Amino acid sequence: MHVVTLRDPTSSLAAQFVPDAGMIGISLTDDGVELLGQRRGLEGYLKAGKTMGIPILYPWANRLGGNTYTAENVTVQLTPGENGVRADPNGLPIHGTLAAYPGWRVVGESTDELTAEVDFGADERLLASFPYPHVLTVSVRLVERALTVRTTVSATGETAVPLCFGFHPYLQVPEAARSQWLIETPPLRHLSLDERGLPTGQALDQPAMRELLGDNGFDDAYDQVGDGAVFAVSGGGRRLEVHFEYGYPAAQIFAPTHEDVVCFEPMTAPTDALSRGNYRSVCPGEQAITQFSIRVA
């Protein structure tokens, strides 16, 4: 597989992406120090869709409430194990259909920027699970100590395209023990989840947070995230910030107690929005652009 290495011309940052494996980001290093959680590695992602690094969760982030959904007046039946659909332990479709998808086409590559695209309207397998023709374009740029990820969804058919996707950046701070990682978030609205990880409809405003991770674990959902919101983890003299620059009004914070990683996941809609209709969409002939960045201090 062709691994693309990007280098920040202004610093010692380097990043690696693999378009042939779902356009996944597999590495972000600062002077050789790895800042992305490797988990089961690229092999685990290719064989079983086990996430690592910075995967895109598309066309829906997190899980759906069942194997059938209706969106934009179209009803879709999903079958786990077919057409890229994977199931969580409860049998619910999770993280979309593009895990390790090999059909990305590189349309631009330089020392500090990479752009690749997928034409959903040209792949029957993709349309079977998400029948909304469009072109998905992801551009990543590494400059001035920031990795910026810009996503464009261009509706090419006669049906509007729901926006329910997200990214899952696994961050780590190797210089400090997990218990000493300092977590910071802006004010958010915390969504109550049921035992399957689906929103119950209840929510509670949460003030800005700044606290040590300690022995705590997170798998928490939020909405009403404003453009420009900043989430951060720091420790041992290093600080990693995830900036929700625009187009990501929802988030998931994931920090399992048994792993030295924390994720601030930018999402265009809350969990199960594709089934519930609480998403925005791209009208035929139009496009939507979203952007987030990971900044290293």
PDB file of C-alpha atoms in Angstrom:
ATOM      1  CA  MET A   1       0.000   0.000   0.000  1.00  0.00           C
ATOM      2  CA  HIS A   2       1.089   3.530  -0.744  1.00  0.00           C
ATOM      3  CA  VAL A   3       1.792   5.324   2.537  1.00  0.00           C
ATOM      4  CA  VAL A   4       1.892   9.107   2.115  1.00  0.00           C
ATOM      5  CA  THR A   5       4.191  10.970   4.505  1.00  0.00           C
ATOM      6  CA  LEU A   6       3.529  14.657   5.121  1.00  0.00           C
ATOM      7  CA  ARG A   7       6.072  16.957   6.749  1.00  0.00           C
ATOM      8  CA  ASP A   8       5.462  20.311   8.389  1.00  0.00           C
ATOM      9  CA  PRO A   9       7.883  22.773   6.747  1.00  0.00           C
ATOM     10  CA  THR A  10       7.880  24.882   9.913  1.00  0.00           C
ATOM     11  CA  SER A  11       8.491  22.212  12.582  1.00  0.00           C
ATOM     12  CA  SER A  12       9.484  18.604  13.319  1.00  0.00           C
ATOM     13  CA  LEU A  13       5.927  17.269  12.860  1.00  0.00           C
ATOM     14  CA  ALA A  14       5.307  14.447  10.397  1.00  0.00           C
ATOM     15  CA  ALA A  15       2.107  12.567   9.535  1.00  0.00           C
ATOM     16  CA  GLN A  16       1.258   9.460   7.536  1.00  0.00           C
ATOM     17  CA  PHE A  17      -1.970   8.600   5.696  1.00  0.00           C
ATOM     18  CA  VAL A  18      -2.931   5.537   3.658  1.00  0.00           C
ATOM     19  CA  PRO A  19      -5.484   6.325   0.914  1.00  0.00           C
ATOM     20  CA  ASP A  20      -5.637   2.639  -0.093  1.00  0.00           C
ATOM     21  CA  ALA A  21      -6.816   1.756   3.431  1.00  0.00           C
ATOM     22  CA  GLY A  22      -9.760   4.100   3.813  1.00  0.00           C
ATOM     23  CA  MET A  23      -7.690   7.320   3.857  1.00  0.00           C
ATOM     24  CA  ILE A  24      -6.788   6.556   7.454  1.00  0.00           C
ATOM     25  CA  GLY A  25      -4.185   8.591   9.325  1.00  0.00           C
ATOM     26  CA  ILE A  26      -1.778   6.085  10.885  1.00  0.00           C
ATOM     27  CA  SER A  27       0.852   8.353  12.448  1.00  0.00           C
ATOM     28  CA  LEU A  28       1.454  11.850  13.780  1.00  0.00           C
ATOM     29  CA  THR A  29       4.914  12.339  15.241  1.00  0.00           C
ATOM     30  CA  ASP A  30       6.764  15.242  16.798  1.00  0.00           C
ATOM     31  CA  ASP A  31      10.513  14.797  16.512  1.00  0.00           C
ATOM     32  CA  GLY A  32       9.907  11.056  16.276  1.00  0.00           C
ATOM     33  CA  VAL A  33       7.502  10.795  19.245  1.00  0.00           C
ATOM     34  CA  GLU A  34       4.231   9.082  18.230  1.00  0.00           C
ATOM     35  CA  LEU A  35       1.117  11.036  19.250  1.00  0.00           C
ATOM     36  CA  LEU A  36      -1.584   8.745  17.817  1.00  0.00           C
ATOM     37  CA  GLY A  37      -2.808   5.590  19.519  1.00  0.00           C
ATOM     38  CA  GLN A  38      -1.730   2.571  17.472  1.00  0.00           C
ATOM     39  CA  ARG A  39      -3.986  -0.007  19.182  1.00  0.00           C
ATOM     40  CA  ARG A  40      -4.149  -3.064  16.882  1.00  0.00           C
ATOM     41  CA  GLY A  41      -2.355  -1.209  14.112  1.00  0.00           C
ATOM     42  CA  LEU A  42      -3.125  -0.922  10.433  1.00  0.00           C
ATOM     43  CA  GLU A  43      -3.402  -4.699  10.094  1.00  0.00           C
ATOM     44  CA  GLY A  44      -6.265  -4.809  12.605  1.00  0.00           C
ATOM     45  CA  TYR A  45      -8.021  -2.014  10.739  1.00  0.00           C
ATOM     46  CA  LEU A  46      -7.652  -3.775   7.392  1.00  0.00           C
ATOM     47  CA  LYS A  47      -8.758  -7.192   8.617  1.00  0.00           C
ATOM     48  CA  ALA A  48     -11.515  -6.322  11.084  1.00  0.00           C
ATOM     49  CA  GLY A  49     -12.146  -2.571  10.939  1.00  0.00           C
ATOM     50  CA  LYS A  50     -10.605  -2.114  14.400  1.00  0.00           C
ATOM     51  CA  THR A  51      -9.977   1.618  14.581  1.00  0.00           C
ATOM     52  CA  MET A  52      -6.627   3.266  15.276  1.00  0.00           C
ATOM     53  CA  GLY A  53      -4.865   6.513  14.394  1.00  0.00           C
ATOM     54  CA  ILE A  54      -7.359   8.859  12.692  1.00  0.00           C
ATOM     55  CA  PRO A  55     -10.072   6.924  10.823  1.00  0.00           C
ATOM     56  CA  ILE A  56     -13.038   8.541   9.099  1.00  0.00           C
ATOM     57  CA  LEU A  57     -16.424   7.230  10.299  1.00  0.00           C
ATOM     58  CA  TYR A  58     -18.596   7.475   7.200  1.00  0.00           C
ATOM     59  CA  PRO A  59     -21.423   7.879   6.285  1.00  0.00           C
ATOM     60  CA  TRP A  60     -22.444   7.667   9.943  1.00  0.00           C
ATOM     61  CA  ALA A  61     -20.359   8.070  13.089  1.00  0.00           C
ATOM     62  CA  ASN A  62     -20.890   5.815  16.064  1.00  0.00           C
ATOM     63  CA  ARG A  63     -23.857   3.427  15.937  1.00  0.00           C
ATOM     64  CA  LEU A  64     -27.355   3.302  14.495  1.00  0.00           C
ATOM     65  CA  GLY A  65     -30.389   2.135  16.444  1.00  0.00           C
ATOM     66  CA  GLY A  66     -31.122  -0.767  14.099  1.00  0.00           C
ATOM     67  CA  ASN A  67     -30.474  -2.344  10.732  1.00  0.00           C
ATOM     68  CA  THR A  68     -33.128  -0.256   8.984  1.00  0.00           C
ATOM     69  CA  TYR A  69     -33.229   3.513   8.622  1.00  0.00           C
ATOM     70  CA  THR A  70     -35.278   6.031   6.657  1.00  0.00           C
ATOM     71  CA  ALA A  71     -33.675   9.287   5.570  1.00  0.00           C
ATOM     72  CA  GLU A  72     -34.617  11.761   2.835  1.00  0.00           C
ATOM     73  CA  ASN A  73     -37.713   9.623   2.095  1.00  0.00           C
ATOM     74  CA  VAL A  74     -35.562   6.582   1.325  1.00  0.00           C
ATOM     75  CA  THR A  75     -35.711   3.424   3.465  1.00  0.00           C
ATOM     76  CA  VAL A  76     -32.525   1.365   3.657  1.00  0.00           C
ATOM     77  CA  GLN A  77     -32.041  -2.183   4.934  1.00  0.00           C
ATOM     78  CA  LEU A  78     -28.526  -2.901   6.247  1.00  0.00           C
ATOM     79  CA  THR A  79     -26.960  -6.335   6.633  1.00  0.00           C
ATOM     80  CA  PRO A  80     -23.950  -6.546   8.970  1.00  0.00           C
ATOM     81  CA  GLY A  81     -21.102  -8.248   7.162  1.00  0.00           C
ATOM     82  CA  GLU A  82     -22.200  -6.996   3.746  1.00  0.00           C
ATOM     83  CA  ASN A  83     -21.456  -3.812   1.791  1.00  0.00           C
ATOM     84  CA  GLY A  84     -18.987  -2.580   4.402  1.00  0.00           C
ATOM     85  CA  VAL A  85     -21.444  -2.721   7.339  1.00  0.00           C
ATOM     86  CA  ARG A  86     -19.971  -3.829  10.666  1.00  0.00           C
ATOM     87  CA  ALA A  87     -21.846  -4.487  13.904  1.00  0.00           C
ATOM     88  CA  ASP A  88     -21.048  -3.602  17.505  1.00  0.00           C
ATOM     89  CA  PRO A  89     -21.414  -6.211  20.312  1.00  0.00           C
ATOM     90  CA  ASN A  90     -25.165  -5.494  20.427  1.00  0.00           C
ATOM     91  CA  GLY A  91     -25.540  -6.136  16.700  1.00  0.00           C
ATOM     92  CA  LEU A  92     -25.993  -2.456  15.817  1.00  0.00           C
ATOM     93  CA  PRO A  93     -24.346  -1.032  12.668  1.00  0.00           C
ATOM     94  CA  ILE A  94     -21.351   1.051  13.733  1.00  0.00           C
ATOM     95  CA  HIS A  95     -18.990   3.600  12.150  1.00  0.00           C
ATOM     96  CA  GLY A  96     -20.386   3.487   8.621  1.00  0.00           C
ATOM     97  CA  THR A  97     -19.086   1.547   5.627  1.00  0.00           C
ATOM     98  CA  LEU A  98     -15.718   3.049   4.637  1.00  0.00           C
ATOM     99  CA  ALA A  99     -13.430   1.269   7.125  1.00  0.00           C
ATOM    100  CA  ALA A 100     -10.323   0.269   5.128  1.00  0.00           C
ATOM    101  CA  TYR A 101     -12.188   1.026   1.869  1.00  0.00           C
ATOM    102  CA  PRO A 102      -9.630   0.738  -0.968  1.00  0.00           C
ATOM    103  CA  GLY A 103     -11.402   2.900  -3.542  1.00  0.00           C
ATOM    104  CA  TRP A 104     -10.046   6.313  -2.591  1.00  0.00           C
ATOM    105  CA  ARG A 105      -8.463   8.205  -5.505  1.00  0.00           C
ATOM    106  CA  VAL A 106      -5.596  10.599  -4.783  1.00  0.00           C
ATOM    107  CA  VAL A 107      -6.222  13.888  -6.587  1.00  0.00           C
ATOM    108  CA  GLY A 108      -3.466  15.975  -5.007  1.00  0.00           C
ATOM    109  CA  GLU A 109      -0.221  15.256  -3.169  1.00  0.00           C
ATOM    110  CA  SER A 110       2.646  17.456  -1.996  1.00  0.00           C
ATOM    111  CA  THR A 111       5.150  17.453   0.848  1.00  0.00           C
ATOM    112  CA  ASP A 112       2.641  18.915   3.302  1.00  0.00           C
ATOM    113  CA  GLU A 113      -0.801  18.208   1.805  1.00  0.00           C
ATOM    114  CA  LEU A 114      -2.805  15.216   0.550  1.00  0.00           C
ATOM    115  CA  THR A 115      -6.245  15.170  -1.079  1.00  0.00           C
ATOM    116  CA  ALA A 116      -8.264  12.068  -1.984  1.00  0.00           C
ATOM    117  CA  GLU A 117     -11.852  11.418  -2.979  1.00  0.00           C
ATOM    118  CA  VAL A 118     -14.527   8.726  -3.253  1.00  0.00           C
ATOM    119  CA  ASP A 119     -17.373   8.856  -5.774  1.00  0.00           C
ATOM    120  CA  PHE A 120     -20.312   7.250  -3.953  1.00  0.00           C
ATOM    121  CA  GLY A 121     -22.450   7.399  -7.061  1.00  0.00           C
ATOM    122  CA  ALA A 122     -20.029   5.145  -8.930  1.00  0.00           C
ATOM    123  CA  ASP A 123     -19.922   2.235  -6.466  1.00  0.00           C
ATOM    124  CA  GLU A 124     -22.985   0.012  -6.127  1.00  0.00           C
ATOM    125  CA  ARG A 125     -21.654  -1.485  -2.890  1.00  0.00           C
ATOM    126  CA  LEU A 126     -21.531   1.934  -1.259  1.00  0.00           C
ATOM    127  CA  LEU A 127     -24.931   2.953  -2.627  1.00  0.00           C
ATOM    128  CA  ALA A 128     -26.482  -0.234  -1.245  1.00  0.00           C
ATOM    129  CA  SER A 129     -25.929   0.999   2.322  1.00  0.00           C
ATOM    130  CA  PHE A 130     -26.154   4.745   1.677  1.00  0.00           C
ATOM    131  CA  PRO A 131     -28.126   5.441  -1.533  1.00  0.00           C
ATOM    132  CA  TYR A 132     -27.327   9.134  -1.870  1.00  0.00           C
ATOM    133  CA  PRO A 133     -24.984   9.847  -4.827  1.00  0.00           C
ATOM    134  CA  HIS A 134     -22.219  12.282  -3.944  1.00  0.00           C
ATOM    135  CA  VAL A 135     -18.481  12.810  -4.024  1.00  0.00           C
ATOM    136  CA  LEU A 136     -16.609  12.711  -0.718  1.00  0.00           C
ATOM    137  CA  THR A 137     -13.303  14.606  -0.637  1.00  0.00           C
ATOM    138  CA  VAL A 138     -10.855  14.660   2.279  1.00  0.00           C
ATOM    139  CA  SER A 139      -7.846  16.994   2.289  1.00  0.00           C
ATOM    140  CA  VAL A 140      -5.208  16.864   5.043  1.00  0.00           C
ATOM    141  CA  ARG A 141      -2.545  19.540   5.492  1.00  0.00           C
ATOM    142  CA  LEU A 142       0.368  19.662   7.936  1.00  0.00           C
ATOM    143  CA  VAL A 143       1.775  23.122   8.569  1.00  0.00           C
ATOM    144  CA  GLU A 144       2.581  25.418  11.511  1.00  0.00           C
ATOM    145  CA  ARG A 145       2.349  22.552  14.033  1.00  0.00           C
ATOM    146  CA  ALA A 146      -1.218  21.694  13.037  1.00  0.00           C
ATOM    147  CA  LEU A 147      -2.753  18.806  11.116  1.00  0.00           C
ATOM    148  CA  THR A 148      -5.876  20.166   9.429  1.00  0.00           C
ATOM    149  CA  VAL A 149      -8.544  17.828   8.016  1.00  0.00           C
ATOM    150  CA  ARG A 150     -11.004  19.388   5.569  1.00  0.00           C
ATOM    151  CA  THR A 151     -13.941  17.333   4.284  1.00  0.00           C
ATOM    152  CA  THR A 152     -16.210  18.227   1.355  1.00  0.00           C
ATOM    153  CA  VAL A 153     -19.461  16.452   0.489  1.00  0.00           C
ATOM    154  CA  SER A 154     -20.738  17.334  -2.998  1.00  0.00           C
ATOM    155  CA  ALA A 155     -24.251  16.077  -3.814  1.00  0.00           C
ATOM    156  CA  THR A 156     -24.232  14.770  -7.392  1.00  0.00           C
ATOM    157  CA  GLY A 157     -27.611  13.029  -7.618  1.00  0.00           C
ATOM    158  CA  GLU A 158     -31.253  14.054  -7.328  1.00  0.00           C
ATOM    159  CA  THR A 159     -31.489  13.252  -3.609  1.00  0.00           C
ATOM    160  CA  ALA A 160     -30.190  15.308  -0.697  1.00  0.00           C
ATOM    161  CA  VAL A 161     -27.266  13.744   1.181  1.00  0.00           C
ATOM    162  CA  PRO A 162     -27.527  13.354   4.999  1.00  0.00           C
ATOM    163  CA  LEU A 163     -24.490  14.519   6.977  1.00  0.00           C
ATOM    164  CA  CYS A 164     -23.931  12.126   9.878  1.00  0.00           C
ATOM    165  CA  PHE A 165     -20.204  11.365   9.637  1.00  0.00           C
ATOM    166  CA  GLY A 166     -17.257  12.022  11.909  1.00  0.00           C
ATOM    167  CA  PHE A 167     -13.616  11.259  12.700  1.00  0.00           C
ATOM    168  CA  HIS A 168     -12.083   9.288  15.557  1.00  0.00           C
ATOM    169  CA  PRO A 169      -8.618  10.681  16.433  1.00  0.00           C
ATOM    170  CA  TYR A 170      -6.867   8.530  19.031  1.00  0.00           C
ATOM    171  CA  LEU A 171      -4.485  10.797  20.953  1.00  0.00           C
ATOM    172  CA  GLN A 172      -1.757   9.883  23.416  1.00  0.00           C
ATOM    173  CA  VAL A 173       0.731  11.831  25.518  1.00  0.00           C
ATOM    174  CA  PRO A 174       3.695   9.465  25.960  1.00  0.00           C
ATOM    175  CA  GLU A 175       5.566  11.770  28.341  1.00  0.00           C
ATOM    176  CA  ALA A 176       3.076  11.305  31.202  1.00  0.00           C
ATOM    177  CA  ALA A 177       1.109   8.477  32.807  1.00  0.00           C
ATOM    178  CA  ARG A 178      -2.543   8.306  31.737  1.00  0.00           C
ATOM    179  CA  SER A 179      -3.693   9.220  35.238  1.00  0.00           C
ATOM    180  CA  GLN A 180      -1.777  12.508  34.945  1.00  0.00           C
ATOM    181  CA  TRP A 181      -3.289  13.577  31.638  1.00  0.00           C
ATOM    182  CA  LEU A 182      -5.177  16.856  31.982  1.00  0.00           C
ATOM    183  CA  ILE A 183      -8.447  16.898  30.005  1.00  0.00           C
ATOM    184  CA  GLU A 184     -10.062  20.191  28.949  1.00  0.00           C
ATOM    185  CA  THR A 185     -13.374  20.777  27.183  1.00  0.00           C
ATOM    186  CA  PRO A 186     -15.588  23.788  26.456  1.00  0.00           C
ATOM    187  CA  PRO A 187     -19.115  24.062  27.900  1.00  0.00           C
ATOM    188  CA  LEU A 188     -21.209  21.287  26.327  1.00  0.00           C
ATOM    189  CA  ARG A 189     -24.605  19.627  26.439  1.00  0.00           C
ATOM    190  CA  HIS A 190     -24.188  16.050  27.694  1.00  0.00           C
ATOM    191  CA  LEU A 191     -26.514  13.499  26.094  1.00  0.00           C
ATOM    192  CA  SER A 192     -27.798  10.644  28.223  1.00  0.00           C
ATOM    193  CA  LEU A 193     -27.179   7.225  26.632  1.00  0.00           C
ATOM    194  CA  ASP A 194     -28.896   3.896  27.202  1.00  0.00           C
ATOM    195  CA  GLU A 195     -27.132   0.585  27.760  1.00  0.00           C
ATOM    196  CA  ARG A 196     -26.602   0.229  23.981  1.00  0.00           C
ATOM    197  CA  GLY A 197     -24.923   3.618  23.668  1.00  0.00           C
ATOM    198  CA  LEU A 198     -27.933   5.292  22.027  1.00  0.00           C
ATOM    199  CA  PRO A 199     -29.290   8.716  23.088  1.00  0.00           C
ATOM    200  CA  THR A 200     -32.321   8.528  25.379  1.00  0.00           C
ATOM    201  CA  GLY A 201     -33.556  12.029  24.551  1.00  0.00           C
ATOM    202  CA  GLN A 202     -32.443  13.463  27.883  1.00  0.00           C
ATOM    203  CA  ALA A 203     -29.643  16.015  28.075  1.00  0.00           C
ATOM    204  CA  LEU A 204     -27.914  18.158  30.683  1.00  0.00           C
ATOM    205  CA  ASP A 205     -25.814  21.283  30.259  1.00  0.00           C
ATOM    206  CA  GLN A 206     -22.218  20.733  31.355  1.00  0.00           C
ATOM    207  CA  PRO A 207     -19.820  23.560  32.239  1.00  0.00           C
ATOM    208  CA  ALA A 208     -16.313  23.748  30.840  1.00  0.00           C
ATOM    209  CA  MET A 209     -14.187  20.917  32.221  1.00  0.00           C
ATOM    210  CA  ARG A 210     -10.550  20.940  33.277  1.00  0.00           C
ATOM    211  CA  GLU A 211      -9.529  17.895  35.301  1.00  0.00           C
ATOM    212  CA  LEU A 212      -7.050  15.048  35.492  1.00  0.00           C
ATOM    213  CA  LEU A 213      -8.117  11.903  33.688  1.00  0.00           C
ATOM    214  CA  GLY A 214      -7.065   9.772  36.666  1.00  0.00           C
ATOM    215  CA  ASP A 215      -8.765   6.374  36.594  1.00  0.00           C
ATOM    216  CA  ASN A 216     -11.831   7.759  34.850  1.00  0.00           C
ATOM    217  CA  GLY A 217     -13.210   6.385  31.603  1.00  0.00           C
ATOM    218  CA  PHE A 218     -15.273   8.167  28.959  1.00  0.00           C
ATOM    219  CA  ASP A 219     -17.672   7.056  26.266  1.00  0.00           C
ATOM    220  CA  ASP A 220     -19.868  10.141  26.374  1.00  0.00           C
ATOM    221  CA  ALA A 221     -21.938  11.988  23.769  1.00  0.00           C
ATOM    222  CA  TYR A 222     -22.489  15.719  23.402  1.00  0.00           C
ATOM    223  CA  ASP A 223     -24.244  18.153  21.104  1.00  0.00           C
ATOM    224  CA  GLN A 224     -24.542  21.924  20.695  1.00  0.00           C
ATOM    225  CA  VAL A 225     -20.784  22.116  20.093  1.00  0.00           C
ATOM    226  CA  GLY A 226     -20.004  25.557  18.687  1.00  0.00           C
ATOM    227  CA  ASP A 227     -17.695  26.291  15.784  1.00  0.00           C
ATOM    228  CA  GLY A 228     -14.214  26.927  17.102  1.00  0.00           C
ATOM    229  CA  ALA A 229     -14.619  24.726  20.179  1.00  0.00           C
ATOM    230  CA  VAL A 230     -11.309  23.409  21.565  1.00  0.00           C
ATOM    231  CA  PHE A 231     -10.734  20.094  23.364  1.00  0.00           C
ATOM    232  CA  ALA A 232      -7.307  19.333  24.809  1.00  0.00           C
ATOM    233  CA  VAL A 233      -5.186  16.740  26.565  1.00  0.00           C
ATOM    234  CA  SER A 234      -1.839  17.653  28.129  1.00  0.00           C
ATOM    235  CA  GLY A 235       0.869  16.127  30.274  1.00  0.00           C
ATOM    236  CA  GLY A 236       4.614  15.938  30.640  1.00  0.00           C
ATOM    237  CA  GLY A 237       5.121  19.307  28.978  1.00  0.00           C
ATOM    238  CA  ARG A 238       3.100  18.441  25.848  1.00  0.00           C
ATOM    239  CA  ARG A 239      -0.360  19.650  24.837  1.00  0.00           C
ATOM    240  CA  LEU A 240      -2.584  18.285  22.064  1.00  0.00           C
ATOM    241  CA  GLU A 241      -5.614  20.314  21.003  1.00  0.00           C
ATOM    242  CA  VAL A 242      -8.497  19.276  18.764  1.00  0.00           C
ATOM    243  CA  HIS A 243     -10.172  22.314  17.222  1.00  0.00           C
ATOM    244  CA  PHE A 244     -13.709  21.805  15.911  1.00  0.00           C
ATOM    245  CA  GLU A 245     -13.255  24.625  13.424  1.00  0.00           C
ATOM    246  CA  TYR A 246     -16.596  24.408  11.601  1.00  0.00           C
ATOM    247  CA  GLY A 247     -19.306  21.937  10.692  1.00  0.00           C
ATOM    248  CA  TYR A 248     -19.078  19.655  13.743  1.00  0.00           C
ATOM    249  CA  PRO A 249     -21.906  20.433  16.210  1.00  0.00           C
ATOM    250  CA  ALA A 250     -21.654  17.054  17.980  1.00  0.00           C
ATOM    251  CA  ALA A 251     -18.881  15.152  19.729  1.00  0.00           C
ATOM    252  CA  GLN A 252     -18.022  11.920  21.481  1.00  0.00           C
ATOM    253  CA  ILE A 253     -15.303  11.708  24.123  1.00  0.00           C
ATOM    254  CA  PHE A 254     -13.820   8.220  24.347  1.00  0.00           C
ATOM    255  CA  ALA A 255     -11.161   7.221  26.870  1.00  0.00           C
ATOM    256  CA  PRO A 256     -11.276   3.535  27.829  1.00  0.00           C
ATOM    257  CA  THR A 257      -9.784   2.800  31.236  1.00  0.00           C
ATOM    258  CA  HIS A 258      -7.617  -0.040  29.882  1.00  0.00           C
ATOM    259  CA  GLU A 259      -5.885   1.986  27.153  1.00  0.00           C
ATOM    260  CA  ASP A 260      -3.586   5.017  27.139  1.00  0.00           C
ATOM    261  CA  VAL A 261      -5.624   6.972  24.583  1.00  0.00           C
ATOM    262  CA  VAL A 262      -8.234   9.704  24.571  1.00  0.00           C
ATOM    263  CA  CYS A 263     -10.459  10.690  21.657  1.00  0.00           C
ATOM    264  CA  PHE A 264     -12.267  13.953  21.013  1.00  0.00           C
ATOM    265  CA  GLU A 265     -14.412  12.916  18.059  1.00  0.00           C
ATOM    266  CA  PRO A 266     -15.770  15.618  15.728  1.00  0.00           C
ATOM    267  CA  MET A 267     -19.227  14.599  14.454  1.00  0.00           C
ATOM    268  CA  THR A 268     -21.583  16.318  12.024  1.00  0.00           C
ATOM    269  CA  ALA A 269     -24.588  14.933  13.932  1.00  0.00           C
ATOM    270  CA  PRO A 270     -25.260  13.042  17.175  1.00  0.00           C
ATOM    271  CA  THR A 271     -25.297   9.255  17.409  1.00  0.00           C
ATOM    272  CA  ASP A 272     -28.177   7.619  15.482  1.00  0.00           C
ATOM    273  CA  ALA A 273     -29.089  10.873  13.713  1.00  0.00           C
ATOM    274  CA  LEU A 274     -29.455   9.017  10.406  1.00  0.00           C
ATOM    275  CA  SER A 275     -32.379   7.095  11.916  1.00  0.00           C
ATOM    276  CA  ARG A 276     -33.851   9.963  13.939  1.00  0.00           C
ATOM    277  CA  GLY A 277     -33.625  12.745  11.374  1.00  0.00           C
ATOM    278  CA  ASN A 278     -31.714  15.245  13.528  1.00  0.00           C
ATOM    279  CA  TYR A 279     -29.087  15.959  10.897  1.00  0.00           C
ATOM    280  CA  ARG A 280     -28.499  18.560   8.225  1.00  0.00           C
ATOM    281  CA  SER A 281     -28.229  17.582   4.578  1.00  0.00           C
ATOM    282  CA  VAL A 282     -26.644  18.712   1.332  1.00  0.00           C
ATOM    283  CA  CYS A 283     -29.145  19.605  -1.404  1.00  0.00           C
ATOM    284  CA  PRO A 284     -28.611  18.294  -4.946  1.00  0.00           C
ATOM    285  CA  GLY A 285     -25.978  20.303  -6.781  1.00  0.00           C
ATOM    286  CA  GLU A 286     -24.600  21.809  -3.569  1.00  0.00           C
ATOM    287  CA  GLN A 287     -21.746  20.964  -1.211  1.00  0.00           C
ATOM    288  CA  ALA A 288     -20.948  21.087   2.499  1.00  0.00           C
ATOM    289  CA  ILE A 289     -17.470  21.678   3.926  1.00  0.00           C
ATOM    290  CA  THR A 290     -16.322  20.781   7.444  1.00  0.00           C
ATOM    291  CA  GLN A 291     -12.941  21.170   9.110  1.00  0.00           C
ATOM    292  CA  PHE A 292     -11.115  20.210  12.289  1.00  0.00           C
ATOM    293  CA  SER A 293      -7.456  20.331  13.264  1.00  0.00           C
ATOM    294  CA  ILE A 294      -5.064  18.718  15.721  1.00  0.00           C
ATOM    295  CA  ARG A 295      -2.537  21.213  17.066  1.00  0.00           C
ATOM    296  CA  VAL A 296       0.607  20.161  18.865  1.00  0.00           C
ATOM    297  CA  ALA A 297       2.184  22.415  21.488  1.00  0.00           C
TER     298      ALA A 297
END
